[in-house]
PDB file of C-alpha atoms in Angstrom:
ATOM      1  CA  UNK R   9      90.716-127.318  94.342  1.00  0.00           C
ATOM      2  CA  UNK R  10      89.975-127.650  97.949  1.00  0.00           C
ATOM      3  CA  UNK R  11      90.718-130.778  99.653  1.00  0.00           C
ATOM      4  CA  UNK R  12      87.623-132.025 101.817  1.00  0.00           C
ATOM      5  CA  UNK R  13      89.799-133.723 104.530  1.00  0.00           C
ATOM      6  CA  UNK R  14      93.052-132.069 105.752  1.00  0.00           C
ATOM      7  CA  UNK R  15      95.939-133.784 104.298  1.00  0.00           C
ATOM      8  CA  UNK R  16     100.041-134.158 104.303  1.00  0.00           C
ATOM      9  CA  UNK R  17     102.117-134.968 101.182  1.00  0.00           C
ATOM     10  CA  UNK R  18     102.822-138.537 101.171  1.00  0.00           C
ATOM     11  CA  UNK R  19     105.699-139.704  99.604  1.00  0.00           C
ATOM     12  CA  UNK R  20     105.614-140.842  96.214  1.00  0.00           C
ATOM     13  CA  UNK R  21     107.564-143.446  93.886  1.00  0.00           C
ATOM     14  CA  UNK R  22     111.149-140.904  93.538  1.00  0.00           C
ATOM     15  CA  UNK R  23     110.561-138.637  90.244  1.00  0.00           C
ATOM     16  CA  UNK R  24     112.918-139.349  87.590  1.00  0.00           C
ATOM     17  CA  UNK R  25     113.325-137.155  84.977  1.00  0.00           C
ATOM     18  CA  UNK R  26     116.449-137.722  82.197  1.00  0.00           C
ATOM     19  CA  UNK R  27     119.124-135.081  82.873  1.00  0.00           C
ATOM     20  CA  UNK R  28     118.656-133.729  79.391  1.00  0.00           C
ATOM     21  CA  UNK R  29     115.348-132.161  80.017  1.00  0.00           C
ATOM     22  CA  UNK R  30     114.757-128.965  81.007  1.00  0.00           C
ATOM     23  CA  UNK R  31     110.740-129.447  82.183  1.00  0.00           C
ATOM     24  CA  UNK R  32     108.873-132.782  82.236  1.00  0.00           C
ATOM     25  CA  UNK R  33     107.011-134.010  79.115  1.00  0.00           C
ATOM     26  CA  UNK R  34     103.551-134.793  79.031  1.00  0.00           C
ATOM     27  CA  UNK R  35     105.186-138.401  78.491  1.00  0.00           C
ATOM     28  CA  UNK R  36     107.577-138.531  81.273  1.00  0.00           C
ATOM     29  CA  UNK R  37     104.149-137.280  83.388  1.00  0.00           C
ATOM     30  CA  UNK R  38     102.678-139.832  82.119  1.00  0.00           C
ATOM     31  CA  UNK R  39     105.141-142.288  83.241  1.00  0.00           C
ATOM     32  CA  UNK R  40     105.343-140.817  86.701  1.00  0.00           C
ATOM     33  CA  UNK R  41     101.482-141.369  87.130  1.00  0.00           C
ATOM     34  CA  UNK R  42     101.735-144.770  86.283  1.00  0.00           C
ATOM     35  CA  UNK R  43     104.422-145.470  88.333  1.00  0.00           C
ATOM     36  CA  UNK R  44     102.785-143.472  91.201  1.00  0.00           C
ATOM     37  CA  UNK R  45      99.142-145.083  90.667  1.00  0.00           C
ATOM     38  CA  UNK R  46     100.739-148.650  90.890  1.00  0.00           C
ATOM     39  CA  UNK R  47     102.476-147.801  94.872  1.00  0.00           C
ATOM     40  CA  UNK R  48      98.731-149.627  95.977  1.00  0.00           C
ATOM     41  CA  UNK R  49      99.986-148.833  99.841  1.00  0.00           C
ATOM     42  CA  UNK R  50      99.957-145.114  98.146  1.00  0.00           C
ATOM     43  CA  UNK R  51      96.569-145.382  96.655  1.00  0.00           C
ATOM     44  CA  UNK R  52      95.107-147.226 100.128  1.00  0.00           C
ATOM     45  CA  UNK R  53      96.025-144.339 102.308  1.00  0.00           C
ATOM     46  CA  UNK R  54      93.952-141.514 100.451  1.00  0.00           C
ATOM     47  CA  UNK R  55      91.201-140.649 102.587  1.00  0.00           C
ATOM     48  CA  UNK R  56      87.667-141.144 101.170  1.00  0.00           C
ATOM     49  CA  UNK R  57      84.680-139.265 101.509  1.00  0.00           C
ATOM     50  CA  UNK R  58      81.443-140.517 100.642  1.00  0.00           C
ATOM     51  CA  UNK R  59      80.457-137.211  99.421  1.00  0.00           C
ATOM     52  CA  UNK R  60      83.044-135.320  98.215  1.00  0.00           C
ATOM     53  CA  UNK R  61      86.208-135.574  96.292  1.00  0.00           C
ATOM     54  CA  UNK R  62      89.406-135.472  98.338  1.00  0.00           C
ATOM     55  CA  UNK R  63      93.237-135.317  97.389  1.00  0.00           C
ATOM     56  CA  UNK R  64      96.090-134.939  98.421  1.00  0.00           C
ATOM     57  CA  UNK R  65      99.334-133.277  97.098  1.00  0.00           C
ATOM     58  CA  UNK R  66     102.317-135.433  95.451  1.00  0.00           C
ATOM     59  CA  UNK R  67     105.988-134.410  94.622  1.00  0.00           C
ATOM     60  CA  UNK R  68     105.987-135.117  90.878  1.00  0.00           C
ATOM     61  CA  UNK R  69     108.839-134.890  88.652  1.00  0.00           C
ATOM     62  CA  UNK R  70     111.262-132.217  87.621  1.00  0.00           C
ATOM     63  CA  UNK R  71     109.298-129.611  89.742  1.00  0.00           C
ATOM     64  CA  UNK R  72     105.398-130.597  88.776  1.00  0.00           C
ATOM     65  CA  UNK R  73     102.352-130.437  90.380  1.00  0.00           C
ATOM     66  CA  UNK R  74     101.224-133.798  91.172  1.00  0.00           C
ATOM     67  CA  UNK R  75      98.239-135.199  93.060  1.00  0.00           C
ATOM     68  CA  UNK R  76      96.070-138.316  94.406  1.00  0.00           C
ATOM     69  CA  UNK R  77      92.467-137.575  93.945  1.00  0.00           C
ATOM     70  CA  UNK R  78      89.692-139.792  94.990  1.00  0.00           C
ATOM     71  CA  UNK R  79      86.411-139.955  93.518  1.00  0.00           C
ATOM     72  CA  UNK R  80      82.286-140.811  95.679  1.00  0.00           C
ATOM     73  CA  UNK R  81      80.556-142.228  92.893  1.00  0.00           C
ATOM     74  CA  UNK R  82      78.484-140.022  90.674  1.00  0.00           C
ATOM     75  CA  UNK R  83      81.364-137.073  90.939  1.00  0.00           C
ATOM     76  CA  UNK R  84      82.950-135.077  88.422  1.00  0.00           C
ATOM     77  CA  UNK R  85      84.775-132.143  87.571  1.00  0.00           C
ATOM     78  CA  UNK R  86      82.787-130.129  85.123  1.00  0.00           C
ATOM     79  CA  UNK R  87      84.154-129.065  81.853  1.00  0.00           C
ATOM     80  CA  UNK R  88      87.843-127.468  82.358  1.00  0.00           C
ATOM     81  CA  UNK R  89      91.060-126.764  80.843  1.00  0.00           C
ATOM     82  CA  UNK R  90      94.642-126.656  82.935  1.00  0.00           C
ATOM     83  CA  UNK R  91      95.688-123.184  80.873  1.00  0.00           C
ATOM     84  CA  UNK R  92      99.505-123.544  79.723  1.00  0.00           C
ATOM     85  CA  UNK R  93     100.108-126.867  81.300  1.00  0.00           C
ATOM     86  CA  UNK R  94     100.700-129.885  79.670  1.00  0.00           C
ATOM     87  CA  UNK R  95      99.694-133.182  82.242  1.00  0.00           C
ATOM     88  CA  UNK R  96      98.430-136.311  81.820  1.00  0.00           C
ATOM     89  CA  UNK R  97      96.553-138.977  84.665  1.00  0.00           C
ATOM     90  CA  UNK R  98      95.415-142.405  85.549  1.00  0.00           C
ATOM     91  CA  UNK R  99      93.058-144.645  86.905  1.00  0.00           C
ATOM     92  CA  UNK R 100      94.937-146.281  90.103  1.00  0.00           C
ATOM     93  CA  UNK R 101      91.280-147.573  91.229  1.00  0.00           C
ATOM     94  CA  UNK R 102      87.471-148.061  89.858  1.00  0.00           C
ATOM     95  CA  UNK R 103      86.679-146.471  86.397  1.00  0.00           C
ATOM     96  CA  UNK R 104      86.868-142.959  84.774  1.00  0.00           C
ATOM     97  CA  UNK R 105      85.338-141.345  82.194  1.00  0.00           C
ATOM     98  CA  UNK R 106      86.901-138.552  80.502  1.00  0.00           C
ATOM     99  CA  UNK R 107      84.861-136.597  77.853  1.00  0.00           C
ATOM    100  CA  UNK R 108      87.692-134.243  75.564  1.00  0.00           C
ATOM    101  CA  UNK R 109      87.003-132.153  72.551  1.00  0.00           C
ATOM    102  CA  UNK R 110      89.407-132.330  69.800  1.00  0.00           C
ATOM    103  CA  UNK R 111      89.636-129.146  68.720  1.00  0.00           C
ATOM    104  CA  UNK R 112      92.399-126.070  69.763  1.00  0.00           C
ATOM    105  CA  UNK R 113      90.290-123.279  71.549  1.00  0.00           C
ATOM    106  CA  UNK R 114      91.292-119.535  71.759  1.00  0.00           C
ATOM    107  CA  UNK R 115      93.237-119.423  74.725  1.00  0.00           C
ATOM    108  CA  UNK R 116      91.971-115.676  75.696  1.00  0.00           C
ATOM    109  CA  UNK R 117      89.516-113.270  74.787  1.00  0.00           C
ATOM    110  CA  UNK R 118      86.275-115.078  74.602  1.00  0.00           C
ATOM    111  CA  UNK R 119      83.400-115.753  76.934  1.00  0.00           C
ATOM    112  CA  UNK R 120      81.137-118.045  74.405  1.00  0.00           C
ATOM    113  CA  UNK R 121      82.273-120.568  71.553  1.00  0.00           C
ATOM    114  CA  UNK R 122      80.084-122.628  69.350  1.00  0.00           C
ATOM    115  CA  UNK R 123      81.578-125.798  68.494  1.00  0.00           C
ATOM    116  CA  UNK R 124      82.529-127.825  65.089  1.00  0.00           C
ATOM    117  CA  UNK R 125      80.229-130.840  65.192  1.00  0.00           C
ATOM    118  CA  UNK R 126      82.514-133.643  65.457  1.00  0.00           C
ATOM    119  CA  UNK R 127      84.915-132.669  68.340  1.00  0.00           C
ATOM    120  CA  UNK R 128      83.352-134.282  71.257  1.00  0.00           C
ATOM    121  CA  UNK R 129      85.876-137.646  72.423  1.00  0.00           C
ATOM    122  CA  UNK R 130      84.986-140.436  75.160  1.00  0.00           C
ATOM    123  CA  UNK R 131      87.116-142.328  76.844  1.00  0.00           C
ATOM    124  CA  UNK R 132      86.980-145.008  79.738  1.00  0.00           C
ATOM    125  CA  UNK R 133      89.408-145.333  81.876  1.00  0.00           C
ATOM    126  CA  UNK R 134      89.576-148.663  83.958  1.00  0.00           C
ATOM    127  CA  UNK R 135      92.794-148.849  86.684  1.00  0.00           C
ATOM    128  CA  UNK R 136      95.889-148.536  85.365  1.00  0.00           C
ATOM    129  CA  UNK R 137      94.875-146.780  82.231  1.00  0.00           C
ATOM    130  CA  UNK R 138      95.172-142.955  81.787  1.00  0.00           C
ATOM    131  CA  UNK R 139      96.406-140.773  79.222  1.00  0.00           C
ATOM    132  CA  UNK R 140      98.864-137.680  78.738  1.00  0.00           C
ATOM    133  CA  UNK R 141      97.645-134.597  77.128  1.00  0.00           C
ATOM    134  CA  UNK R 142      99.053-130.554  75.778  1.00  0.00           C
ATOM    135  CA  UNK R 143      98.553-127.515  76.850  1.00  0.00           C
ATOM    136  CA  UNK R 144      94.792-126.093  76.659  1.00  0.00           C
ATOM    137  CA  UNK R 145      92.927-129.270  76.897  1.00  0.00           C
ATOM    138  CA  UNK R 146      89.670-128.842  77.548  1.00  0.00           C
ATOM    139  CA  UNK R 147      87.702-131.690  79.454  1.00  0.00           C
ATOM    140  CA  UNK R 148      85.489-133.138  82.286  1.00  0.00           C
ATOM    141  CA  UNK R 149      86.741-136.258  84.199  1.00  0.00           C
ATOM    142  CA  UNK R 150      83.574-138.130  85.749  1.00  0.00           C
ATOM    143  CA  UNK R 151      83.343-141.612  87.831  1.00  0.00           C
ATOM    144  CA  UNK R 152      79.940-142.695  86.662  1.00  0.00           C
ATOM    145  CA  UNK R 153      79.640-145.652  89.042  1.00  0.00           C
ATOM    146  CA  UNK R 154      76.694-145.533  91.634  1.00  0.00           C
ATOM    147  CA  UNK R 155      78.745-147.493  94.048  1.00  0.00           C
ATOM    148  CA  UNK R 156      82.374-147.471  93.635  1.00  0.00           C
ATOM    149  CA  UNK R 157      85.068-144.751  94.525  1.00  0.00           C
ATOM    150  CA  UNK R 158      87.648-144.619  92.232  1.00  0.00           C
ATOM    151  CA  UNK R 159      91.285-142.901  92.712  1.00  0.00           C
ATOM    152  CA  UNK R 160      93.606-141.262  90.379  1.00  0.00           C
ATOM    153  CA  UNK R 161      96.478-139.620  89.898  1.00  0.00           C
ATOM    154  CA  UNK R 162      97.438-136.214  88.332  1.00  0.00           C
ATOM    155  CA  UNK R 163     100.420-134.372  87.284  1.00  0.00           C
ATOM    156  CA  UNK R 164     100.946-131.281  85.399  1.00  0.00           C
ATOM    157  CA  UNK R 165     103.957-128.878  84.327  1.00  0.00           C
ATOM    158  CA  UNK R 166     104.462-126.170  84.804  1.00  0.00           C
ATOM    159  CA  UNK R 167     102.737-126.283  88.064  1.00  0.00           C
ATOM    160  CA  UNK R 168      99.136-125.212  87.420  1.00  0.00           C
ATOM    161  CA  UNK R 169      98.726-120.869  86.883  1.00  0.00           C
ATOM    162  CA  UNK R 170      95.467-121.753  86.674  1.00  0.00           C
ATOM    163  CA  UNK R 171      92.497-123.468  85.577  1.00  0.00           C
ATOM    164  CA  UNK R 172      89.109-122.017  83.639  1.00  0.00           C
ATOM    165  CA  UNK R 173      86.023-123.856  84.135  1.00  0.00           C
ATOM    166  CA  UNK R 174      83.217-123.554  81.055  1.00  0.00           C
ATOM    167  CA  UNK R 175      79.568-124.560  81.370  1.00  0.00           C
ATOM    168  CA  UNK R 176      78.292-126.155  77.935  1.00  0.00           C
ATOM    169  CA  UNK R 177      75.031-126.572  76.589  1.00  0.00           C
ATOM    170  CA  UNK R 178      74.620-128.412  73.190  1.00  0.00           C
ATOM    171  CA  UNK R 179      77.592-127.606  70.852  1.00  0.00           C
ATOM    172  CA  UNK R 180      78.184-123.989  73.275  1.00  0.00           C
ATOM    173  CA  UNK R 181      80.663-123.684  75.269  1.00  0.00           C
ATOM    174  CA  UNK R 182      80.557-120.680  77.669  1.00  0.00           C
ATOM    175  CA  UNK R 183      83.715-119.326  80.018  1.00  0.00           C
ATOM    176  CA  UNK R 184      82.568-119.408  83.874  1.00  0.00           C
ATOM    177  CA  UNK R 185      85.527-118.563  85.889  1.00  0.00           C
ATOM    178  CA  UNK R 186      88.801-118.676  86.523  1.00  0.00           C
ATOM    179  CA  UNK R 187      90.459-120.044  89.355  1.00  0.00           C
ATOM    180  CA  UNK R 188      94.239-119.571  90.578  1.00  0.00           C
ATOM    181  CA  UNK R 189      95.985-121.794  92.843  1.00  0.00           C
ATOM    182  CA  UNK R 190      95.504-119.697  95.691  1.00  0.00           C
ATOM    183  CA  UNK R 191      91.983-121.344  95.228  1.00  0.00           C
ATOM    184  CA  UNK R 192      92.417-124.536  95.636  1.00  0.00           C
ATOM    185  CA  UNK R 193      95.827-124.908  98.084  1.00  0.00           C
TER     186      UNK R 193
END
């Protein structure tokens, strides 16, 4: 990701994870987005673009990547996967869409992959709702309004090594690239 306005990290609700865990769950992420996404002062002070996505960076819980990401209607982010991160995110404005497939990839050694009929999920997401997910989740995140902007937020642990973007066309799903946080920091 690159940010289309130059940001700071704002401070966020304070992260709590219990002192028996060793790395956040993709619960305890979730709880720390929801917490996060309902700081509306938070939420307000995200620049928006009219264009273009913008974000900015958030201190998330038990060292994770966490960030506020606002969305110009009609934007998405293409089909992707977060590698060996487990995350989750949340509506704090306006409405998401999330297509998912349910179905475990290969994580390695493939460029093309037909797909099971069947795996293809929808969800809405209206503010305040989001959803946690594993490792190797493959999906596209898309506000579908013509006119409003909506804001999430985002966590992920470990920190993201990376993310690999696929194009798909029918029930084929084709690797594109991979990109490594020196990409998008």
């Amino acid at each position: 990701m690159s940010p289309s306005v130059p940001s700071s990290t704002p401070s966020a609700p304070a992260a709590t994870t219990p002192a028996h865990a060793v790395s956040p769950t993709s619960a305890e992420l979730l709880d720390f987005v929801r917490r996060t996404a309902a700081d509306a002062e938070l939420v307000a002070s995200l620049p928006l673009d009219p264009e273009g996505r913008t974000w900015v960076r958030l201190e998330g819980p038990g060292g994770s990547e966490a960030w506020l990401i606002g969305w110009p209607p009609g934007t998405g982010t293409g089909w992707h996967d977060h590698a060996e991160s487990v995350g989750a995110f949340l509506t704090a404005a306006g409405t998401l869409k999330e297509n998912s497939l349910a179905a475990r990839l290969p994580t390695d050694g493939w460029k093309t992959l037909e797909l099971s009929e069947g795996v293809d999920r929808e969800r809405e997401l209206a503010a305040g709702q989001g959803r946690a997910f594993g490792r190797n989740h493959v999906h596209e995140v898309l506000n579908e309004s013509t006119t409003e902007h909506a804001v999430s937020v985002h966590a992920y642990y470990p920190p993201l090594p990376r993310i690999r973007r696929y194009s798909r066309t029918g029930e084929v799903l084709r690797l594109e690239s991979v990109e490594r946080p020196e990409d998008w920091q």
